[in-house]
Amino acid sequence: MIGVYDSGLGGVSVLRAIHALLPQHDLHYLADTAYFPYGPLSAATVCERALECVGALIAHGAALAVVACNTASSAALEPLRAHYAIPIVGVEPGIKPAVAVTRTRRIGVLATGGTLQGERFSRLVQRYANDVQVQTVPAPALVEQVEAGQLATPDTHALLHEYLDPLIAAGVDTVVLGCTHFHFLSDTIRQILGESITLIDTSLPVARRTADLAQQIARGTGRVQFFTTGDPAQISVALGYMWAGATVQPLEDMPRVRC
Ligand code: DGL
């Protein structure tokens, strides 16, 4: 079984890409809704949650885990890999692919404050975007809109304009979706940005990396199950927009692990 985890429902975007590539693998998706959103939490708290959530997926039988959350990957990928023996795939904002396609040498990055302030993000920018202007936009309100299933409401549209208009005005030609929640806003984001701006979403490359590693683990029957650390009723409607017919169960057996 492959375990996929996020603070909430954003990682369902990655789950969908993984399921499309690996339809015969069993997947468990865990939303750490009790601690959502991760963006404003300290890196230490996010790290602890990540260790516990991945521990819970391993206790369910995960032989491979995907941290489908930029914020948790930023705070916890190294400790997770040091703590657990199974392969762990993380996500990070697609700075490298953005730098490869930008012509104006100006890129925008939409992410959580936690991701943008993390050391991992600075290292990424230093490594790949030295000669490129990187305009970062913390967008916590968009995370909340997606989690609430407000994918195409007038409020979400107005917020998107608030976040994206300054990027358009600054002359960026490439925008990185540095938070897995934002995949669900791609259509509206594309509409606002127009044809000439490229959108970078990393769910497919992350799914491809997962598929490579999944060659080492047993296939199943393609069953996909959803769990939450919070109240299932809180996310079931929004989850239904993202995965038709999905039902979500409460997670009963959370291990205690310290970061
Ligand atoms: N989906 C998340 C990410 O990719 C986290 C959003 C949040 O919990 O603040 O960063």
Short mmCIF file of C-alpha atoms and ligand atoms in Angstrom, two decimals:
data_model
loop_
_atom_site.label_atom_id
_atom_site.label_comp_id
_atom_site.label_asym_id
_atom_site.label_seq_id
_atom_site.Cartn_x
_atom_site.Cartn_y
_atom_site.Cartn_z
CA MET A 1 0.00 0.00 0.00
CA ILE A 2 1.13 3.55 -0.69
CA GLY A 3 0.36 6.18 1.96
CA VAL A 4 -0.26 9.76 0.87
CA TYR A 5 -0.52 12.55 3.40
CA ASP A 6 -1.23 16.30 3.58
CA SER A 7 -2.46 18.78 6.19
CA GLY A 8 -5.86 18.63 4.49
CA LEU A 9 -7.27 17.96 1.04
CA GLY A 10 -4.64 19.60 -1.19
CA GLY A 11 -2.69 16.37 -1.52
CA VAL A 12 -5.71 14.76 -3.21
CA SER A 13 -4.31 16.47 -6.35
CA VAL A 14 -1.17 14.33 -6.00
CA LEU A 15 -3.24 11.27 -5.05
CA ARG A 16 -5.21 11.62 -8.30
CA ALA A 17 -2.02 11.75 -10.34
CA ILE A 18 -0.63 8.70 -8.49
CA HIS A 19 -3.87 6.71 -8.95
CA ALA A 20 -3.86 7.51 -12.68
CA LEU A 21 -0.33 6.09 -13.03
CA LEU A 22 -0.74 3.21 -10.56
CA PRO A 23 -4.39 2.10 -10.81
CA GLN A 24 -3.62 -1.32 -9.29
CA HIS A 25 -1.96 -0.07 -6.13
CA ASP A 26 -3.92 0.35 -2.90
CA LEU A 27 -3.72 3.92 -1.62
CA HIS A 28 -4.43 5.36 1.83
CA TYR A 29 -4.85 9.12 1.99
CA LEU A 30 -4.48 10.85 5.37
CA ALA A 31 -5.62 14.45 5.91
CA ASP A 32 -4.26 15.88 9.17
CA THR A 33 -7.33 18.06 9.49
CA ALA A 34 -7.01 18.32 13.29
CA TYR A 35 -3.94 20.53 12.71
CA PHE A 36 -4.98 22.20 9.42
CA PRO A 37 -3.70 24.64 8.19
CA TYR A 38 0.03 23.95 8.45
CA GLY A 39 1.08 27.27 6.85
CA PRO A 40 1.04 29.33 10.09
CA LEU A 41 2.40 26.56 12.38
CA SER A 42 6.03 26.41 13.54
CA ALA A 43 8.35 24.10 11.58
CA ALA A 44 8.82 22.03 14.76
CA THR A 45 5.07 21.40 15.13
CA VAL A 46 4.68 20.52 11.44
CA CYS A 47 7.67 18.17 11.74
CA GLU A 48 6.11 16.39 14.70
CA ARG A 49 2.77 16.04 12.90
CA ALA A 50 4.51 14.69 9.78
CA LEU A 51 6.36 12.05 11.84
CA GLU A 52 3.12 10.97 13.48
CA CYS A 53 1.03 10.96 10.31
CA VAL A 54 3.59 9.00 8.29
CA GLY A 55 3.94 6.68 11.32
CA ALA A 56 0.17 6.12 11.21
CA LEU A 57 0.31 5.28 7.48
CA ILE A 58 3.14 2.83 8.11
CA ALA A 59 1.08 1.25 10.91
CA HIS A 60 -1.68 0.77 8.28
CA GLY A 61 0.85 -1.10 6.13
CA ALA A 62 2.31 1.62 3.87
CA ALA A 63 5.47 0.40 2.12
CA LEU A 64 6.00 3.80 0.48
CA ALA A 65 4.86 7.23 1.67
CA VAL A 66 4.24 10.45 -0.21
CA VAL A 67 4.24 13.73 1.70
CA ALA A 68 1.84 15.54 -0.64
CA CYS A 69 2.35 18.85 1.13
CA ASN A 70 5.02 21.44 0.40
CA THR A 71 4.88 22.82 3.95
CA ALA A 72 5.38 19.41 5.60
CA SER A 73 8.07 18.41 3.08
CA SER A 74 9.91 21.62 3.87
CA ALA A 75 9.77 21.06 7.64
CA ALA A 76 10.10 17.30 7.87
CA LEU A 77 11.46 15.45 4.84
CA GLU A 78 14.97 14.88 6.27
CA PRO A 79 13.74 13.84 9.76
CA LEU A 80 11.14 11.55 8.15
CA ARG A 81 13.78 9.82 6.04
CA ALA A 82 16.06 9.49 9.08
CA HIS A 83 13.24 8.08 11.22
CA TYR A 84 11.56 5.59 8.88
CA ALA A 85 13.06 2.88 6.72
CA ILE A 86 10.46 2.99 3.88
CA PRO A 87 11.03 5.25 0.83
CA ILE A 88 9.46 8.70 1.32
CA VAL A 89 8.65 11.02 -1.58
CA GLY A 90 8.31 14.76 -0.90
CA VAL A 91 7.09 17.73 -2.90
CA GLU A 92 8.68 21.12 -3.41
CA PRO A 93 7.78 24.23 -5.42
CA GLY A 94 8.76 23.73 -9.08
CA ILE A 95 11.48 26.39 -9.18
CA LYS A 96 13.74 24.32 -11.42
CA PRO A 97 11.11 23.75 -14.17
CA ALA A 98 10.00 27.39 -13.89
CA VAL A 99 13.55 28.65 -14.44
CA ALA A 100 13.84 26.33 -17.44
CA VAL A 101 10.88 27.97 -19.22
CA THR A 102 10.88 31.64 -18.18
CA ARG A 103 11.84 34.11 -20.88
CA THR A 104 11.29 37.32 -18.91
CA ARG A 105 13.52 35.86 -16.11
CA ARG A 106 10.74 36.74 -13.67
CA ILE A 107 8.79 34.03 -11.92
CA GLY A 108 6.08 34.08 -9.27
CA VAL A 109 5.61 31.48 -6.52
CA LEU A 110 2.30 30.99 -4.68
CA ALA A 111 2.76 28.96 -1.49
CA THR A 112 2.23 28.96 2.28
CA GLY A 113 4.28 31.20 4.58
CA GLY A 114 5.78 28.04 6.11
CA THR A 115 7.12 26.88 2.74
CA LEU A 116 8.40 30.30 1.67
CA GLN A 117 10.20 30.95 4.97
CA GLY A 118 11.76 27.49 5.11
CA GLU A 119 15.43 26.80 4.56
CA ARG A 120 14.58 24.28 1.87
CA PHE A 121 12.96 26.99 -0.25
CA SER A 122 15.98 29.36 0.09
CA ARG A 123 18.29 26.52 -0.94
CA LEU A 124 16.08 25.80 -3.95
CA VAL A 125 16.14 29.44 -5.07
CA GLN A 126 19.90 29.73 -4.51
CA ARG A 127 20.55 26.56 -6.46
CA TYR A 128 18.32 27.10 -9.49
CA ALA A 129 17.18 30.71 -9.63
CA ASN A 130 20.28 32.79 -8.99
CA ASP A 131 19.84 34.92 -12.08
CA VAL A 132 16.04 35.02 -11.98
CA GLN A 133 13.75 37.42 -10.11
CA VAL A 134 11.56 35.32 -7.81
CA GLN A 135 8.43 37.04 -6.52
CA THR A 136 6.93 35.05 -3.64
CA VAL A 137 3.27 35.30 -2.63
CA PRO A 138 2.09 33.73 0.63
CA ALA A 139 -1.54 32.82 0.00
CA PRO A 140 -3.07 31.34 3.19
CA ALA A 141 -6.61 32.46 2.34
CA LEU A 142 -6.56 30.37 -0.84
CA VAL A 143 -5.63 27.27 1.14
CA GLU A 144 -8.71 27.81 3.32
CA GLN A 145 -10.97 28.33 0.28
CA VAL A 146 -9.88 25.05 -1.31
CA GLU A 147 -10.21 23.14 1.96
CA ALA A 148 -13.76 24.45 2.28
CA GLY A 149 -14.56 23.32 -1.27
CA GLN A 150 -14.96 26.93 -2.43
CA LEU A 151 -13.22 26.21 -5.70
CA ALA A 152 -15.00 28.59 -8.07
CA THR A 153 -16.94 31.02 -5.89
CA PRO A 154 -16.86 34.81 -6.38
CA ASP A 155 -14.85 35.14 -3.12
CA THR A 156 -12.18 32.76 -4.38
CA HIS A 157 -12.09 34.59 -7.69
CA ALA A 158 -11.60 37.95 -5.93
CA LEU A 159 -8.83 36.50 -3.74
CA LEU A 160 -7.07 35.06 -6.76
CA HIS A 161 -7.09 38.50 -8.40
CA GLU A 162 -5.64 39.97 -5.22
CA TYR A 163 -2.75 37.49 -5.28
CA LEU A 164 -2.17 37.26 -9.03
CA ASP A 165 -2.65 40.82 -10.30
CA PRO A 166 0.64 42.05 -8.72
CA LEU A 167 2.47 39.16 -10.42
CA ILE A 168 1.02 40.10 -13.80
CA ALA A 169 1.95 43.75 -13.17
CA ALA A 170 5.51 42.71 -12.26
CA GLY A 171 5.92 41.02 -15.66
CA VAL A 172 6.27 37.41 -14.52
CA ASP A 173 5.74 34.89 -17.33
CA THR A 174 5.76 31.77 -15.13
CA VAL A 175 3.82 31.05 -11.95
CA VAL A 176 4.66 28.13 -9.65
CA LEU A 177 1.88 26.47 -7.65
CA GLY A 178 3.93 25.83 -4.50
CA CYS A 179 1.08 24.38 -2.45
CA THR A 180 -0.79 21.21 -3.37
CA HIS A 181 -4.15 22.84 -2.57
CA PHE A 182 -3.75 25.28 -5.47
CA HIS A 183 -3.95 22.58 -8.15
CA PHE A 184 -7.74 22.69 -7.61
CA LEU A 185 -7.76 26.36 -8.63
CA SER A 186 -5.69 25.82 -11.80
CA ASP A 187 -8.52 26.52 -14.26
CA THR A 188 -9.44 29.85 -12.67
CA ILE A 189 -5.77 30.77 -12.23
CA ARG A 190 -5.19 30.07 -15.94
CA GLN A 191 -8.17 32.22 -16.86
CA ILE A 192 -6.83 35.14 -14.83
CA LEU A 193 -3.23 34.82 -15.97
CA GLY A 194 -4.05 34.31 -19.65
CA GLU A 195 -2.33 32.22 -22.29
CA SER A 196 1.07 33.90 -22.16
CA ILE A 197 1.88 32.90 -18.58
CA THR A 198 3.00 29.32 -17.84
CA LEU A 199 1.66 27.55 -14.78
CA ILE A 200 3.96 25.04 -13.04
CA ASP A 201 2.28 22.24 -11.10
CA THR A 202 4.39 19.37 -9.77
CA SER A 203 1.74 16.71 -9.12
CA LEU A 204 2.61 14.73 -12.26
CA PRO A 205 6.41 14.63 -11.69
CA VAL A 206 5.77 13.62 -8.05
CA ALA A 207 3.46 10.83 -9.23
CA ARG A 208 6.09 9.67 -11.73
CA ARG A 209 8.74 9.51 -8.98
CA THR A 210 6.25 7.55 -6.84
CA ALA A 211 5.58 5.16 -9.72
CA ASP A 212 9.34 4.52 -10.13
CA LEU A 213 9.68 3.63 -6.44
CA ALA A 214 6.44 1.62 -6.45
CA GLN A 215 8.06 -0.94 -8.74
CA GLN A 216 9.64 -2.38 -5.59
CA ILE A 217 6.35 -2.87 -3.74
CA ALA A 218 3.42 -5.24 -4.14
CA ARG A 219 0.37 -4.18 -6.14
CA GLY A 220 -3.08 -4.45 -4.61
CA THR A 221 -6.59 -4.16 -5.97
CA GLY A 222 -6.58 -0.41 -6.63
CA ARG A 223 -8.59 0.38 -3.48
CA VAL A 224 -8.38 4.00 -2.32
CA GLN A 225 -9.28 4.87 1.29
CA PHE A 226 -9.46 8.26 2.97
CA PHE A 227 -8.71 9.03 6.64
CA THR A 228 -8.68 12.20 8.73
CA THR A 229 -7.30 13.11 12.14
CA GLY A 230 -10.25 15.49 12.54
CA ASP A 231 -14.00 15.30 12.06
CA PRO A 232 -14.87 13.46 8.80
CA ALA A 233 -18.02 15.59 8.37
CA GLN A 234 -15.85 18.71 8.12
CA ILE A 235 -14.19 17.62 4.88
CA SER A 236 -16.55 15.16 3.27
CA VAL A 237 -18.34 17.67 1.03
CA ALA A 238 -15.14 19.27 -0.31
CA LEU A 239 -13.55 15.82 -0.74
CA GLY A 240 -16.57 14.79 -2.82
CA TYR A 241 -15.73 17.58 -5.33
CA MET A 242 -12.19 16.23 -5.64
CA TRP A 243 -12.82 12.47 -5.66
CA ALA A 244 -16.23 11.27 -6.78
CA GLY A 245 -17.95 9.01 -4.27
CA ALA A 246 -15.17 9.25 -1.66
CA THR A 247 -16.01 8.55 1.97
CA VAL A 248 -13.69 9.48 4.82
CA GLN A 249 -13.03 7.64 8.08
CA PRO A 250 -11.61 8.96 11.34
CA LEU A 251 -8.05 7.85 12.10
CA GLU A 252 -8.12 5.95 15.38
CA ASP A 253 -4.54 4.93 15.96
CA MET A 254 -2.19 7.93 15.93
CA PRO A 255 1.30 7.05 17.20
CA ARG A 256 3.24 9.52 19.42
CA VAL A 257 6.59 10.48 17.90
CA ARG A 258 8.81 13.43 18.79
CA CYS A 259 10.67 15.37 16.13
N1 DGL B 1 -1.18 21.60 1.01
C1 DGL B 1 -0.19 22.24 1.73
C2 DGL B 1 1.07 22.58 0.98
O1 DGL B 1 1.31 22.03 -0.07
C3 DGL B 1 -0.40 22.88 3.05
C4 DGL B 1 -1.41 23.96 3.21
C5 DGL B 1 -1.60 24.32 4.67
O2 DGL B 1 -1.96 23.42 5.44
O3 DGL B 1 -1.37 25.47 5.06
O4 DGL B 1 1.85 23.38 1.44
#
